[in-house]
Amino acid sequence: MAVVDVLNSKGEKVSQVELSDEIFNVPVKPSVLHEVVTMQLASRRAGSASVKRRGDVRGSTKKLFRQKGTGRARRGDIKSPVLRGGGVVFGPSPKSYAYNVPKKVRRLALKMALSSKLQENELTVLDQLELDRIKTKAFAEVIRTLDKSNVLLVTEAADEKLMLSSRNLPHVKVIRVEGLNVYDILKYKEIIVLEPAIKAIEGRLSA
């Protein structure tokens, strides 16, 4: 097992913690990470582009003029696609771009993403991070003290003070263990894990 230093909010070493090789020491395969990130981004696509078909356009269904005898082309109602203001024939309609990757592959990709951060010395473990009140300046000071700038902070449980204090910082995100995902791990340069969250991560990924 890998042994990592545990720091406090002042950047001082207070203890050490062992990280499971089953989760934090997995061979990294870029193809697996790419597959899962592509799935996540596809699921986020809105797919809400839409047009009005002939039946959706407001207007009368009465035939504009008689079929024969006028010398003009045959014409139906005013909602015809060939008329200005008529319906659209082959336009887009709302759709979902989401698709699924097997659960085992998603879990493996998450282990690979965490392993890559540990291998590149971009994973930091904090003993705790508690704020007296909701204050962005106080939270930013802790991040600055740790000499971090682009950070994903992983917590075991929901912490309103941390969530609200960090949301105005452009390159910082606080996430619970349940929401931990490959895209966010790879998006942020550094990942900070609170010590209680390690057991939760190992419990989630070892099942």
Short mmCIF file of C-alpha atoms in Angstrom, two decimals:
data_model
loop_
_atom_site.label_atom_id
_atom_site.label_comp_id
_atom_site.label_asym_id
_atom_site.label_seq_id
_atom_site.Cartn_x
_atom_site.Cartn_y
_atom_site.Cartn_z
CA MET A 1 0.00 0.00 0.00
CA ALA A 2 1.10 3.54 -0.75
CA VAL A 3 1.68 5.74 2.28
CA VAL A 4 0.76 9.41 1.92
CA ASP A 5 1.36 12.30 4.28
CA VAL A 6 -1.72 13.85 5.89
CA LEU A 7 -1.56 17.65 6.11
CA ASN A 8 -3.55 20.17 8.09
CA SER A 9 -5.04 23.36 6.66
CA LYS A 10 -1.71 25.14 7.26
CA GLY A 11 0.17 22.67 5.08
CA GLU A 12 1.89 20.98 8.02
CA LYS A 13 2.30 17.21 8.20
CA VAL A 14 0.26 15.74 11.05
CA SER A 15 0.20 12.01 10.24
CA GLN A 16 0.25 9.43 7.44
CA VAL A 17 -2.40 7.30 5.81
CA GLU A 18 -2.29 4.12 3.72
CA LEU A 19 -4.03 4.08 0.35
CA SER A 20 -5.34 0.83 -1.07
CA ASP A 21 -3.38 -0.46 -4.08
CA GLU A 22 -6.64 -1.83 -5.46
CA ILE A 23 -7.85 1.74 -6.02
CA PHE A 24 -4.86 4.08 -5.99
CA ASN A 25 -2.28 1.91 -7.74
CA VAL A 26 -4.02 0.71 -10.90
CA PRO A 27 -2.29 0.72 -14.33
CA VAL A 28 -3.65 3.68 -16.29
CA LYS A 29 -5.09 3.08 -19.77
CA PRO A 30 -5.92 6.32 -21.64
CA SER A 31 -8.39 4.51 -23.89
CA VAL A 32 -10.58 3.53 -20.90
CA LEU A 33 -10.48 7.06 -19.47
CA HIS A 34 -11.36 8.50 -22.90
CA GLU A 35 -14.32 6.15 -23.25
CA VAL A 36 -15.83 7.14 -19.91
CA VAL A 37 -15.19 10.89 -20.30
CA THR A 38 -16.79 10.80 -23.76
CA MET A 39 -19.83 9.09 -22.25
CA GLN A 40 -20.09 11.74 -19.52
CA LEU A 41 -19.85 14.63 -21.98
CA ALA A 42 -22.39 13.02 -24.33
CA SER A 43 -24.84 12.66 -21.43
CA ARG A 44 -24.48 16.37 -20.67
CA ARG A 45 -25.50 17.45 -24.18
CA ALA A 46 -28.81 19.28 -24.13
CA GLY A 47 -30.24 17.86 -27.36
CA SER A 48 -33.04 20.41 -27.09
CA ALA A 49 -32.91 21.87 -30.64
CA SER A 50 -36.40 21.74 -32.10
CA VAL A 51 -38.46 23.04 -35.02
CA LYS A 52 -42.19 23.21 -35.71
CA ARG A 53 -43.54 20.61 -38.09
CA ARG A 54 -46.44 21.19 -40.43
CA GLY A 55 -48.85 20.08 -37.72
CA ASP A 56 -47.31 22.40 -35.12
CA VAL A 57 -47.57 25.65 -37.07
CA ARG A 58 -50.53 27.87 -36.31
CA GLY A 59 -52.83 28.41 -39.28
CA SER A 60 -55.88 27.23 -41.15
CA THR A 61 -56.05 23.80 -42.77
CA LYS A 62 -58.29 25.11 -45.55
CA LYS A 63 -57.05 24.59 -49.13
CA LEU A 64 -55.87 27.98 -50.41
CA PHE A 65 -57.57 27.70 -53.82
CA ARG A 66 -59.15 25.04 -55.98
CA GLN A 67 -57.07 22.28 -57.47
CA LYS A 68 -57.69 22.93 -61.16
CA GLY A 69 -58.49 25.76 -63.49
CA THR A 70 -56.37 28.55 -62.04
CA GLY A 71 -53.16 27.81 -63.92
CA ARG A 72 -51.21 27.79 -60.69
CA ALA A 73 -49.38 24.98 -58.97
CA ARG A 74 -51.42 22.64 -56.78
CA ARG A 75 -51.50 24.03 -53.30
CA GLY A 76 -52.64 22.69 -49.95
CA ASP A 77 -53.04 24.70 -46.76
CA ILE A 78 -51.02 27.70 -45.62
CA LYS A 79 -48.86 25.52 -43.34
CA SER A 80 -47.18 23.85 -46.31
CA PRO A 81 -43.37 23.63 -45.94
CA VAL A 82 -42.85 25.37 -49.30
CA LEU A 83 -44.59 28.53 -48.10
CA ARG A 84 -43.09 31.27 -45.95
CA GLY A 85 -44.08 30.66 -42.33
CA GLY A 86 -44.94 27.04 -42.99
CA GLY A 87 -43.70 23.98 -41.15
CA VAL A 88 -40.17 22.58 -41.40
CA VAL A 89 -39.72 19.17 -42.99
CA PHE A 90 -36.37 17.72 -41.89
CA GLY A 91 -35.43 19.97 -38.96
CA PRO A 92 -34.09 18.73 -35.61
CA SER A 93 -36.25 17.46 -32.77
CA PRO A 94 -35.40 17.01 -29.06
CA LYS A 95 -33.24 13.94 -28.48
CA SER A 96 -30.95 12.39 -25.92
CA TYR A 97 -27.31 11.76 -26.76
CA ALA A 98 -26.77 9.74 -23.58
CA TYR A 99 -25.45 6.20 -23.68
CA ASN A 100 -24.08 3.83 -21.07
CA VAL A 101 -20.70 2.25 -20.51
CA PRO A 102 -20.62 -0.96 -18.42
CA LYS A 103 -20.49 -0.35 -14.68
CA LYS A 104 -17.23 -2.30 -14.33
CA VAL A 105 -15.58 -0.07 -16.92
CA ARG A 106 -16.82 3.10 -15.19
CA ARG A 107 -15.50 1.87 -11.83
CA LEU A 108 -12.16 0.90 -13.39
CA ALA A 109 -11.83 4.32 -15.05
CA LEU A 110 -12.45 6.03 -11.71
CA LYS A 111 -9.68 3.95 -10.11
CA MET A 112 -7.36 4.82 -13.01
CA ALA A 113 -8.08 8.53 -12.68
CA LEU A 114 -7.30 8.47 -8.94
CA SER A 115 -4.19 6.39 -9.57
CA SER A 116 -2.94 8.86 -12.17
CA LYS A 117 -3.23 11.73 -9.67
CA LEU A 118 -1.26 9.78 -7.05
CA GLN A 119 1.41 8.77 -9.56
CA GLU A 120 1.86 12.39 -10.66
CA ASN A 121 2.00 13.66 -7.05
CA GLU A 122 -1.16 15.68 -7.59
CA LEU A 123 -3.16 14.10 -4.75
CA THR A 124 -3.13 15.71 -1.32
CA VAL A 125 -4.76 14.39 1.85
CA LEU A 126 -6.04 16.84 4.48
CA ASP A 127 -6.99 15.81 7.99
CA GLN A 128 -9.98 18.19 7.96
CA LEU A 129 -11.15 21.50 6.57
CA GLU A 130 -13.68 23.30 8.73
CA LEU A 131 -14.79 26.90 8.34
CA ASP A 132 -16.39 28.94 11.13
CA ARG A 133 -18.77 30.56 8.66
CA ILE A 134 -19.46 30.93 4.95
CA LYS A 135 -16.55 33.05 3.76
CA THR A 136 -14.89 32.80 0.34
CA LYS A 137 -11.84 34.73 1.52
CA ALA A 138 -11.17 32.24 4.34
CA PHE A 139 -11.52 29.27 2.00
CA ALA A 140 -9.28 30.88 -0.63
CA GLU A 141 -6.64 31.52 2.05
CA VAL A 142 -6.51 27.80 2.90
CA ILE A 143 -6.10 26.89 -0.79
CA ARG A 144 -3.37 29.53 -1.14
CA THR A 145 -1.58 28.23 1.97
CA LEU A 146 -1.53 24.75 0.46
CA ASP A 147 -0.04 26.29 -2.71
CA LYS A 148 -2.88 25.05 -4.91
CA SER A 149 -4.76 26.87 -7.63
CA ASN A 150 -6.74 24.41 -9.75
CA VAL A 151 -8.36 22.08 -7.22
CA LEU A 152 -11.02 19.42 -6.83
CA LEU A 153 -11.84 19.00 -3.12
CA VAL A 154 -13.45 15.68 -2.14
CA THR A 155 -15.47 15.50 1.08
CA GLU A 156 -17.18 12.59 2.79
CA ALA A 157 -20.45 14.38 3.59
CA ALA A 158 -22.23 17.50 2.45
CA ASP A 159 -20.71 20.64 3.95
CA GLU A 160 -22.74 23.76 3.17
CA LYS A 161 -20.02 26.12 4.42
CA LEU A 162 -17.42 24.61 2.09
CA MET A 163 -19.81 24.44 -0.87
CA LEU A 164 -20.95 28.06 -0.57
CA SER A 165 -17.51 29.42 0.28
CA SER A 166 -15.94 27.82 -2.80
CA ARG A 167 -18.54 28.46 -5.48
CA ASN A 168 -17.19 31.92 -6.42
CA LEU A 169 -13.67 30.60 -7.01
CA PRO A 170 -13.34 29.86 -10.74
CA HIS A 171 -10.87 26.97 -10.57
CA VAL A 172 -12.06 25.20 -7.43
CA LYS A 173 -14.84 22.65 -7.00
CA VAL A 174 -16.07 20.85 -3.88
CA ILE A 175 -17.63 17.45 -4.47
CA ARG A 176 -18.91 14.62 -2.29
CA VAL A 177 -17.62 11.07 -2.63
CA GLU A 178 -20.96 10.01 -4.15
CA GLY A 179 -20.49 12.50 -6.99
CA LEU A 180 -16.84 11.73 -7.69
CA ASN A 181 -16.36 11.16 -11.42
CA VAL A 182 -13.62 10.70 -14.00
CA TYR A 183 -14.22 13.95 -15.89
CA ASP A 184 -13.85 16.19 -12.82
CA ILE A 185 -10.77 14.32 -11.56
CA LEU A 186 -9.01 14.81 -14.90
CA LYS A 187 -10.30 18.36 -15.43
CA TYR A 188 -8.66 19.75 -12.29
CA LYS A 189 -4.90 19.67 -11.94
CA GLU A 190 -4.85 18.90 -8.22
CA ILE A 191 -7.18 16.79 -6.09
CA ILE A 192 -7.48 17.30 -2.33
CA VAL A 193 -9.14 14.49 -0.36
CA LEU A 194 -10.23 14.94 3.22
CA GLU A 195 -9.00 11.99 5.30
CA PRO A 196 -12.51 10.72 6.25
CA ALA A 197 -13.38 10.60 2.54
CA ILE A 198 -10.66 8.03 1.79
CA LYS A 199 -12.53 5.23 3.53
CA ALA A 200 -15.69 6.26 1.73
CA ILE A 201 -13.91 6.14 -1.64
CA GLU A 202 -12.45 2.73 -0.89
CA GLY A 203 -15.87 1.49 0.26
CA ARG A 204 -17.52 2.76 -2.92
CA LEU A 205 -14.95 1.34 -5.37
CA SER A 206 -14.02 -1.93 -3.66
CA ALA A 207 -17.56 -3.32 -3.91
#
